[in-house]
Amino acid sequence: MSSNEFRSYVFLPEYILEYVVGENNPRIDPDLFITKATPSQIVEVILAFHPHLQFTENACNNHELLLKVFIEMIAPCLSRLVTSFNHNQNYVQALCRAPIYIPAESTRVINSSVDLDTKRIGDFNLWGLTNFKNGKYRLASKQLNAYFLNTYKYLNKEELDELKSSETNAIKALHETLHHLQDSHVSIKSIQLRLCQPKLSRTKREDLEEQLKCAKASSRSRQDMFNMGVQDIGFVTAFLKHHRDILDKHQLSHSAN
């Protein structure tokens, strides 16, 4: 996924209907599912919720790992779904009782339990990634320092890579703002040149002066946005460098021991 989103439904394999219990208030029973589902079915349901995860063959054959991921990341959501029998092909559309907020994440390769600390991932998404993706860089830094780093001490490579994409997006946004700012200056100069023309009628001059006033106001607003964008990029770049240095020191210390 490339951006944050609120999801109000999820497409699940049709066989999930075998694990629906309750007549008056039907729901999917996660415990019943994990007692009967095959490893490949567990993986398929996990990926329905978290398509950014990529399981290696070793991970797909590690039943203990799959159960850990399912219980910690999927079961709480699965039990709250409302199944719809208007299914399409081999899948059923299950509605969420309330929208699920899903922060954008890069592809994460899972080979063993070492690659997936679900508690850490959840905390990182809560205290850092969500705000970073929404451009709230300073709030993210403050909350990471106050909560996340008190527990985990440093940001790992995967977490820094996630935040790196925010720096790329900020640079793209700055380039777009610069383009708009340039357009504003072109508009201002164009109007000023037209005002220098001889024999302008009073009405035309007043119209151009009003256009110039609006163009200058737009230019000031875009200049403020550009200045803020420059500051944001400087902050994000410094933040990432600072935490890469901390990670390097941690890895060096760890290898020395």
PDB file of C-alpha atoms in Angstrom:
ATOM      1  CA  MET A   1       0.000   0.000   0.000  1.00  0.00           C
ATOM      2  CA  SER A   2       1.318   3.417  -0.864  1.00  0.00           C
ATOM      3  CA  SER A   3      -0.659   5.535   1.580  1.00  0.00           C
ATOM      4  CA  ASN A   4      -2.525   5.372   4.842  1.00  0.00           C
ATOM      5  CA  GLU A   5      -6.113   4.245   4.553  1.00  0.00           C
ATOM      6  CA  PHE A   6      -9.231   3.404   6.492  1.00  0.00           C
ATOM      7  CA  ARG A   7     -10.521   0.006   5.397  1.00  0.00           C
ATOM      8  CA  SER A   8     -14.178  -0.828   5.919  1.00  0.00           C
ATOM      9  CA  TYR A   9     -14.043  -4.338   4.452  1.00  0.00           C
ATOM     10  CA  VAL A  10     -11.597  -7.103   3.603  1.00  0.00           C
ATOM     11  CA  PHE A  11     -11.770  -9.885   1.005  1.00  0.00           C
ATOM     12  CA  LEU A  12     -11.318 -13.326   2.558  1.00  0.00           C
ATOM     13  CA  PRO A  13     -11.210 -16.809   0.981  1.00  0.00           C
ATOM     14  CA  GLU A  14     -14.639 -18.407   0.690  1.00  0.00           C
ATOM     15  CA  TYR A  15     -13.652 -21.281   2.980  1.00  0.00           C
ATOM     16  CA  ILE A  16     -13.678 -18.807   5.883  1.00  0.00           C
ATOM     17  CA  LEU A  17     -17.478 -19.294   5.933  1.00  0.00           C
ATOM     18  CA  GLU A  18     -16.860 -22.771   7.373  1.00  0.00           C
ATOM     19  CA  TYR A  19     -15.753 -21.061  10.583  1.00  0.00           C
ATOM     20  CA  VAL A  20     -18.765 -18.768  11.042  1.00  0.00           C
ATOM     21  CA  VAL A  21     -20.581 -19.476  14.322  1.00  0.00           C
ATOM     22  CA  GLY A  22     -23.680 -18.067  16.005  1.00  0.00           C
ATOM     23  CA  GLU A  23     -27.126 -17.846  14.453  1.00  0.00           C
ATOM     24  CA  ASN A  24     -28.384 -14.562  15.889  1.00  0.00           C
ATOM     25  CA  ASN A  25     -25.042 -12.781  15.713  1.00  0.00           C
ATOM     26  CA  PRO A  26     -22.866 -14.671  13.214  1.00  0.00           C
ATOM     27  CA  ARG A  27     -19.131 -14.122  13.477  1.00  0.00           C
ATOM     28  CA  ILE A  28     -15.923 -15.785  12.383  1.00  0.00           C
ATOM     29  CA  ASP A  29     -14.392 -17.889  15.161  1.00  0.00           C
ATOM     30  CA  PRO A  30     -10.579 -17.405  15.060  1.00  0.00           C
ATOM     31  CA  ASP A  31      -9.965 -20.292  17.498  1.00  0.00           C
ATOM     32  CA  LEU A  32     -11.954 -22.697  15.350  1.00  0.00           C
ATOM     33  CA  PHE A  33     -10.088 -21.504  12.264  1.00  0.00           C
ATOM     34  CA  ILE A  34      -6.570 -22.086  13.617  1.00  0.00           C
ATOM     35  CA  THR A  35      -7.451 -25.561  14.901  1.00  0.00           C
ATOM     36  CA  LYS A  36      -8.527 -26.747  11.452  1.00  0.00           C
ATOM     37  CA  ALA A  37      -6.887 -24.498   8.849  1.00  0.00           C
ATOM     38  CA  THR A  38      -3.824 -25.594   6.888  1.00  0.00           C
ATOM     39  CA  PRO A  39      -0.630 -23.512   7.012  1.00  0.00           C
ATOM     40  CA  SER A  40      -1.298 -22.203   3.496  1.00  0.00           C
ATOM     41  CA  GLN A  41      -4.800 -21.110   4.525  1.00  0.00           C
ATOM     42  CA  ILE A  42      -3.429 -19.298   7.585  1.00  0.00           C
ATOM     43  CA  VAL A  43      -0.931 -17.481   5.368  1.00  0.00           C
ATOM     44  CA  GLU A  44      -3.676 -16.539   2.904  1.00  0.00           C
ATOM     45  CA  VAL A  45      -5.844 -15.001   5.632  1.00  0.00           C
ATOM     46  CA  ILE A  46      -2.876 -13.144   7.136  1.00  0.00           C
ATOM     47  CA  LEU A  47      -2.061 -11.642   3.735  1.00  0.00           C
ATOM     48  CA  ALA A  48      -5.673 -10.546   3.275  1.00  0.00           C
ATOM     49  CA  PHE A  49      -5.119  -8.139   6.174  1.00  0.00           C
ATOM     50  CA  HIS A  50      -1.403  -7.440   5.714  1.00  0.00           C
ATOM     51  CA  PRO A  51      -0.426  -7.754   2.030  1.00  0.00           C
ATOM     52  CA  HIS A  52       2.939  -6.074   2.731  1.00  0.00           C
ATOM     53  CA  LEU A  53       4.136  -9.237   4.524  1.00  0.00           C
ATOM     54  CA  GLN A  54       6.099 -11.684   2.401  1.00  0.00           C
ATOM     55  CA  PHE A  55       6.572 -15.157   3.887  1.00  0.00           C
ATOM     56  CA  THR A  56       9.519 -17.298   2.797  1.00  0.00           C
ATOM     57  CA  GLU A  57       9.083 -21.046   2.280  1.00  0.00           C
ATOM     58  CA  ASN A  58      10.707 -21.607   5.661  1.00  0.00           C
ATOM     59  CA  ALA A  59       8.183 -19.295   7.343  1.00  0.00           C
ATOM     60  CA  CYS A  60       5.232 -20.915   5.559  1.00  0.00           C
ATOM     61  CA  ASN A  61       6.289 -24.269   7.015  1.00  0.00           C
ATOM     62  CA  ASN A  62       6.800 -22.866  10.519  1.00  0.00           C
ATOM     63  CA  HIS A  63       3.413 -23.564  12.098  1.00  0.00           C
ATOM     64  CA  GLU A  64       4.383 -22.005  15.433  1.00  0.00           C
ATOM     65  CA  LEU A  65       5.378 -18.762  13.716  1.00  0.00           C
ATOM     66  CA  LEU A  66       2.158 -18.657  11.685  1.00  0.00           C
ATOM     67  CA  LEU A  67       0.072 -19.172  14.816  1.00  0.00           C
ATOM     68  CA  LYS A  68       1.953 -16.371  16.593  1.00  0.00           C
ATOM     69  CA  VAL A  69       1.341 -13.949  13.717  1.00  0.00           C
ATOM     70  CA  PHE A  70      -2.289 -14.983  13.378  1.00  0.00           C
ATOM     71  CA  ILE A  71      -3.103 -14.743  17.091  1.00  0.00           C
ATOM     72  CA  GLU A  72      -1.364 -11.391  17.601  1.00  0.00           C
ATOM     73  CA  MET A  73      -2.215  -9.608  14.345  1.00  0.00           C
ATOM     74  CA  ILE A  74      -5.301 -11.250  12.813  1.00  0.00           C
ATOM     75  CA  ALA A  75      -7.520 -12.900  15.424  1.00  0.00           C
ATOM     76  CA  PRO A  76      -8.667  -9.644  17.106  1.00  0.00           C
ATOM     77  CA  CYS A  77      -9.772  -8.251  13.725  1.00  0.00           C
ATOM     78  CA  LEU A  78     -11.244 -11.489  12.386  1.00  0.00           C
ATOM     79  CA  SER A  79     -13.680 -11.960  15.249  1.00  0.00           C
ATOM     80  CA  ARG A  80     -15.130  -8.477  14.657  1.00  0.00           C
ATOM     81  CA  LEU A  81     -15.917  -8.956  10.968  1.00  0.00           C
ATOM     82  CA  VAL A  82     -19.418  -9.254   9.534  1.00  0.00           C
ATOM     83  CA  THR A  83     -19.475 -11.724   6.657  1.00  0.00           C
ATOM     84  CA  SER A  84     -21.405 -11.065   3.458  1.00  0.00           C
ATOM     85  CA  PHE A  85     -22.717 -13.968   1.404  1.00  0.00           C
ATOM     86  CA  ASN A  86     -22.731 -11.920  -1.803  1.00  0.00           C
ATOM     87  CA  HIS A  87     -19.284 -13.234  -2.521  1.00  0.00           C
ATOM     88  CA  ASN A  88     -17.371 -12.796  -5.740  1.00  0.00           C
ATOM     89  CA  GLN A  89     -15.572 -15.774  -7.290  1.00  0.00           C
ATOM     90  CA  ASN A  90     -13.784 -17.696  -4.512  1.00  0.00           C
ATOM     91  CA  TYR A  91     -13.721 -14.874  -2.008  1.00  0.00           C
ATOM     92  CA  VAL A  92     -16.190 -13.412   0.458  1.00  0.00           C
ATOM     93  CA  GLN A  93     -16.375  -9.726   1.333  1.00  0.00           C
ATOM     94  CA  ALA A  94     -16.333  -9.275   5.100  1.00  0.00           C
ATOM     95  CA  LEU A  95     -17.391  -5.908   6.499  1.00  0.00           C
ATOM     96  CA  CYS A  96     -15.653  -4.342   9.492  1.00  0.00           C
ATOM     97  CA  ARG A  97     -17.940  -3.331  12.363  1.00  0.00           C
ATOM     98  CA  ALA A  98     -15.864  -0.131  12.444  1.00  0.00           C
ATOM     99  CA  PRO A  99     -13.295   1.103   9.895  1.00  0.00           C
ATOM    100  CA  ILE A 100      -9.795  -0.287  10.433  1.00  0.00           C
ATOM    101  CA  TYR A 101      -6.951   2.213  10.113  1.00  0.00           C
ATOM    102  CA  ILE A 102      -3.998   0.713   8.259  1.00  0.00           C
ATOM    103  CA  PRO A 103      -0.738   2.694   8.034  1.00  0.00           C
ATOM    104  CA  ALA A 104       1.208   2.233   4.842  1.00  0.00           C
ATOM    105  CA  GLU A 105       4.094  -0.186   5.201  1.00  0.00           C
ATOM    106  CA  SER A 106       6.844  -1.389   2.904  1.00  0.00           C
ATOM    107  CA  THR A 107       7.233  -5.052   1.995  1.00  0.00           C
ATOM    108  CA  ARG A 108       8.508  -7.032   4.980  1.00  0.00           C
ATOM    109  CA  VAL A 109      10.076 -10.440   4.335  1.00  0.00           C
ATOM    110  CA  ILE A 110       9.326 -12.990   7.063  1.00  0.00           C
ATOM    111  CA  ASN A 111      11.606 -16.001   7.445  1.00  0.00           C
ATOM    112  CA  SER A 112      11.478 -16.642  11.199  1.00  0.00           C
ATOM    113  CA  SER A 113      10.083 -15.163  14.406  1.00  0.00           C
ATOM    114  CA  VAL A 114      13.155 -12.925  14.609  1.00  0.00           C
ATOM    115  CA  ASP A 115      11.828 -10.998  11.600  1.00  0.00           C
ATOM    116  CA  LEU A 116       8.470 -10.193  13.161  1.00  0.00           C
ATOM    117  CA  ASP A 117       8.090  -8.618  16.574  1.00  0.00           C
ATOM    118  CA  THR A 118       4.394  -7.800  16.381  1.00  0.00           C
ATOM    119  CA  LYS A 119       4.413  -5.753  19.600  1.00  0.00           C
ATOM    120  CA  ARG A 120       7.297  -3.624  18.337  1.00  0.00           C
ATOM    121  CA  ILE A 121       5.675  -3.180  14.915  1.00  0.00           C
ATOM    122  CA  GLY A 122       2.425  -2.075  16.513  1.00  0.00           C
ATOM    123  CA  ASP A 123       4.190   0.382  18.808  1.00  0.00           C
ATOM    124  CA  PHE A 124       6.247   1.770  15.927  1.00  0.00           C
ATOM    125  CA  ASN A 125       3.134   2.273  13.801  1.00  0.00           C
ATOM    126  CA  LEU A 126       1.351   3.955  16.705  1.00  0.00           C
ATOM    127  CA  TRP A 127       4.101   6.282  17.921  1.00  0.00           C
ATOM    128  CA  GLY A 128       6.043   6.951  14.738  1.00  0.00           C
ATOM    129  CA  LEU A 129       5.006   5.721  11.320  1.00  0.00           C
ATOM    130  CA  THR A 130       1.458   7.073  11.227  1.00  0.00           C
ATOM    131  CA  ASN A 131       2.496  10.629  12.096  1.00  0.00           C
ATOM    132  CA  PHE A 132       5.484  10.499   9.754  1.00  0.00           C
ATOM    133  CA  LYS A 133       3.296   9.387   6.845  1.00  0.00           C
ATOM    134  CA  ASN A 134       0.904  12.257   7.589  1.00  0.00           C
ATOM    135  CA  GLY A 135       3.711  14.821   7.612  1.00  0.00           C
ATOM    136  CA  LYS A 136       3.639  15.337  11.400  1.00  0.00           C
ATOM    137  CA  TYR A 137       7.382  14.802  11.695  1.00  0.00           C
ATOM    138  CA  ARG A 138       8.033  16.690  14.923  1.00  0.00           C
ATOM    139  CA  LEU A 139       5.107  15.054  16.710  1.00  0.00           C
ATOM    140  CA  ALA A 140       6.380  11.655  15.546  1.00  0.00           C
ATOM    141  CA  SER A 141       9.860  12.440  16.871  1.00  0.00           C
ATOM    142  CA  LYS A 142       8.457  13.587  20.210  1.00  0.00           C
ATOM    143  CA  GLN A 143       6.287  10.495  20.651  1.00  0.00           C
ATOM    144  CA  LEU A 144       9.015   8.101  19.525  1.00  0.00           C
ATOM    145  CA  ASN A 145      11.373   9.575  22.105  1.00  0.00           C
ATOM    146  CA  ALA A 146       8.752   9.642  24.847  1.00  0.00           C
ATOM    147  CA  TYR A 147       7.328   6.157  24.337  1.00  0.00           C
ATOM    148  CA  PHE A 148       8.921   3.909  21.710  1.00  0.00           C
ATOM    149  CA  LEU A 149      12.625   4.549  22.337  1.00  0.00           C
ATOM    150  CA  ASN A 150      12.194   4.251  26.092  1.00  0.00           C
ATOM    151  CA  THR A 151      11.370   0.599  25.470  1.00  0.00           C
ATOM    152  CA  TYR A 152      13.329  -0.369  22.357  1.00  0.00           C
ATOM    153  CA  LYS A 153      16.295   2.065  22.667  1.00  0.00           C
ATOM    154  CA  TYR A 154      16.892   2.448  18.908  1.00  0.00           C
ATOM    155  CA  LEU A 155      15.204   2.297  15.490  1.00  0.00           C
ATOM    156  CA  ASN A 156      16.153  -0.758  13.429  1.00  0.00           C
ATOM    157  CA  LYS A 157      16.906  -0.826   9.700  1.00  0.00           C
ATOM    158  CA  GLU A 158      13.350  -1.755   8.679  1.00  0.00           C
ATOM    159  CA  GLU A 159      11.906   1.100  10.723  1.00  0.00           C
ATOM    160  CA  LEU A 160      14.373   3.610   9.299  1.00  0.00           C
ATOM    161  CA  ASP A 161      13.568   2.388   5.781  1.00  0.00           C
ATOM    162  CA  GLU A 162       9.863   2.960   6.484  1.00  0.00           C
ATOM    163  CA  LEU A 163      10.572   6.531   7.586  1.00  0.00           C
ATOM    164  CA  LYS A 164      12.918   7.114   4.634  1.00  0.00           C
ATOM    165  CA  SER A 165       9.948   6.982   2.270  1.00  0.00           C
ATOM    166  CA  SER A 166       8.501   9.970   4.146  1.00  0.00           C
ATOM    167  CA  GLU A 167      11.640  11.948   3.337  1.00  0.00           C
ATOM    168  CA  THR A 168      11.210  11.058  -0.348  1.00  0.00           C
ATOM    169  CA  ASN A 169       7.565  12.152  -0.264  1.00  0.00           C
ATOM    170  CA  ALA A 170       8.505  15.421   1.460  1.00  0.00           C
ATOM    171  CA  ILE A 171      11.060  16.175  -1.265  1.00  0.00           C
ATOM    172  CA  LYS A 172       8.473  15.492  -3.976  1.00  0.00           C
ATOM    173  CA  ALA A 173       5.992  17.779  -2.215  1.00  0.00           C
ATOM    174  CA  LEU A 174       8.642  20.505  -1.993  1.00  0.00           C
ATOM    175  CA  HIS A 175       9.331  20.292  -5.730  1.00  0.00           C
ATOM    176  CA  GLU A 176       5.612  20.607  -6.419  1.00  0.00           C
ATOM    177  CA  THR A 177       5.361  23.622  -4.099  1.00  0.00           C
ATOM    178  CA  LEU A 178       8.350  25.204  -5.837  1.00  0.00           C
ATOM    179  CA  HIS A 179       6.618  24.759  -9.188  1.00  0.00           C
ATOM    180  CA  HIS A 180       3.486  26.508  -7.870  1.00  0.00           C
ATOM    181  CA  LEU A 181       5.606  29.283  -6.345  1.00  0.00           C
ATOM    182  CA  GLN A 182       7.310  29.830  -9.683  1.00  0.00           C
ATOM    183  CA  ASP A 183       3.911  30.036 -11.376  1.00  0.00           C
ATOM    184  CA  SER A 184       2.897  32.730  -8.882  1.00  0.00           C
ATOM    185  CA  HIS A 185       5.951  34.841  -9.687  1.00  0.00           C
ATOM    186  CA  VAL A 186       5.348  34.437 -13.418  1.00  0.00           C
ATOM    187  CA  SER A 187       1.758  35.574 -12.908  1.00  0.00           C
ATOM    188  CA  ILE A 188       2.865  38.619 -10.883  1.00  0.00           C
ATOM    189  CA  LYS A 189       5.444  39.708 -13.447  1.00  0.00           C
ATOM    190  CA  SER A 190       2.990  39.184 -16.286  1.00  0.00           C
ATOM    191  CA  ILE A 191       0.360  41.387 -14.623  1.00  0.00           C
ATOM    192  CA  GLN A 192       2.949  44.061 -13.813  1.00  0.00           C
ATOM    193  CA  LEU A 193       4.056  44.152 -17.446  1.00  0.00           C
ATOM    194  CA  ARG A 194       0.462  44.512 -18.605  1.00  0.00           C
ATOM    195  CA  LEU A 195      -0.026  47.389 -16.151  1.00  0.00           C
ATOM    196  CA  CYS A 196       2.866  49.204 -17.845  1.00  0.00           C
ATOM    197  CA  GLN A 197       1.017  49.264 -21.145  1.00  0.00           C
ATOM    198  CA  PRO A 198      -0.039  52.769 -22.238  1.00  0.00           C
ATOM    199  CA  LYS A 199      -3.640  53.866 -22.601  1.00  0.00           C
ATOM    200  CA  LEU A 200      -5.163  51.293 -20.244  1.00  0.00           C
ATOM    201  CA  SER A 201      -8.771  52.048 -19.419  1.00  0.00           C
ATOM    202  CA  ARG A 202      -9.576  52.764 -15.804  1.00  0.00           C
ATOM    203  CA  THR A 203     -11.698  49.621 -15.589  1.00  0.00           C
ATOM    204  CA  LYS A 204      -8.954  47.460 -17.082  1.00  0.00           C
ATOM    205  CA  ARG A 205      -6.331  48.939 -14.756  1.00  0.00           C
ATOM    206  CA  GLU A 206      -8.498  48.319 -11.696  1.00  0.00           C
ATOM    207  CA  ASP A 207      -9.100  44.756 -12.847  1.00  0.00           C
ATOM    208  CA  LEU A 208      -5.361  44.131 -13.303  1.00  0.00           C
ATOM    209  CA  GLU A 209      -4.555  45.703  -9.930  1.00  0.00           C
ATOM    210  CA  GLU A 210      -7.063  43.375  -8.262  1.00  0.00           C
ATOM    211  CA  GLN A 211      -5.494  40.408 -10.074  1.00  0.00           C
ATOM    212  CA  LEU A 212      -2.058  41.551  -8.904  1.00  0.00           C
ATOM    213  CA  LYS A 213      -3.264  41.810  -5.325  1.00  0.00           C
ATOM    214  CA  CYS A 214      -4.599  38.229  -5.443  1.00  0.00           C
ATOM    215  CA  ALA A 215      -1.442  36.929  -7.154  1.00  0.00           C
ATOM    216  CA  LYS A 216       0.782  38.479  -4.474  1.00  0.00           C
ATOM    217  CA  ALA A 217      -1.349  36.963  -1.698  1.00  0.00           C
ATOM    218  CA  SER A 218      -1.100  33.567  -3.383  1.00  0.00           C
ATOM    219  CA  SER A 219       2.654  33.997  -3.754  1.00  0.00           C
ATOM    220  CA  ARG A 220       3.081  34.778  -0.050  1.00  0.00           C
ATOM    221  CA  SER A 221       1.063  31.710   0.904  1.00  0.00           C
ATOM    222  CA  ARG A 222       3.079  29.470  -1.414  1.00  0.00           C
ATOM    223  CA  GLN A 223       6.331  30.993  -0.154  1.00  0.00           C
ATOM    224  CA  ASP A 224       5.299  30.108   3.406  1.00  0.00           C
ATOM    225  CA  MET A 225       4.516  26.554   2.293  1.00  0.00           C
ATOM    226  CA  PHE A 226       7.878  26.308   0.535  1.00  0.00           C
ATOM    227  CA  ASN A 227       9.750  27.575   3.604  1.00  0.00           C
ATOM    228  CA  MET A 228       7.919  25.083   5.788  1.00  0.00           C
ATOM    229  CA  GLY A 229       8.727  22.285   3.327  1.00  0.00           C
ATOM    230  CA  VAL A 230      12.432  23.145   3.426  1.00  0.00           C
ATOM    231  CA  GLN A 231      12.360  23.049   7.232  1.00  0.00           C
ATOM    232  CA  ASP A 232      10.516  19.716   7.194  1.00  0.00           C
ATOM    233  CA  ILE A 233      13.076  18.114   4.889  1.00  0.00           C
ATOM    234  CA  GLY A 234      15.917  19.439   7.019  1.00  0.00           C
ATOM    235  CA  PHE A 235      14.288  18.023  10.140  1.00  0.00           C
ATOM    236  CA  VAL A 236      13.556  14.606   8.601  1.00  0.00           C
ATOM    237  CA  THR A 237      17.048  14.289   7.104  1.00  0.00           C
ATOM    238  CA  ALA A 238      18.672  15.194  10.433  1.00  0.00           C
ATOM    239  CA  PHE A 239      16.319  12.829  12.303  1.00  0.00           C
ATOM    240  CA  LEU A 240      17.150   9.884  10.040  1.00  0.00           C
ATOM    241  CA  LYS A 241      20.898  10.563  10.181  1.00  0.00           C
ATOM    242  CA  HIS A 242      20.802  10.813  13.979  1.00  0.00           C
ATOM    243  CA  HIS A 243      19.025   7.482  14.353  1.00  0.00           C
ATOM    244  CA  ARG A 244      21.180   5.745  11.729  1.00  0.00           C
ATOM    245  CA  ASP A 245      24.219   6.786  13.766  1.00  0.00           C
ATOM    246  CA  ILE A 246      22.607   5.335  16.903  1.00  0.00           C
ATOM    247  CA  LEU A 247      21.859   2.079  15.049  1.00  0.00           C
ATOM    248  CA  ASP A 248      25.438   1.888  13.729  1.00  0.00           C
ATOM    249  CA  LYS A 249      26.827   2.307  17.253  1.00  0.00           C
ATOM    250  CA  HIS A 250      24.457  -0.363  18.561  1.00  0.00           C
ATOM    251  CA  GLN A 251      25.464  -2.820  15.836  1.00  0.00           C
ATOM    252  CA  LEU A 252      29.156  -2.091  16.383  1.00  0.00           C
ATOM    253  CA  SER A 253      28.802  -2.630  20.120  1.00  0.00           C
ATOM    254  CA  HIS A 254      26.782  -5.809  19.544  1.00  0.00           C
ATOM    255  CA  SER A 255      29.370  -7.265  17.137  1.00  0.00           C
ATOM    256  CA  ALA A 256      32.207  -6.422  19.542  1.00  0.00           C
ATOM    257  CA  ASN A 257      30.524  -8.449  22.254  1.00  0.00           C
TER     258      ASN A 257
END
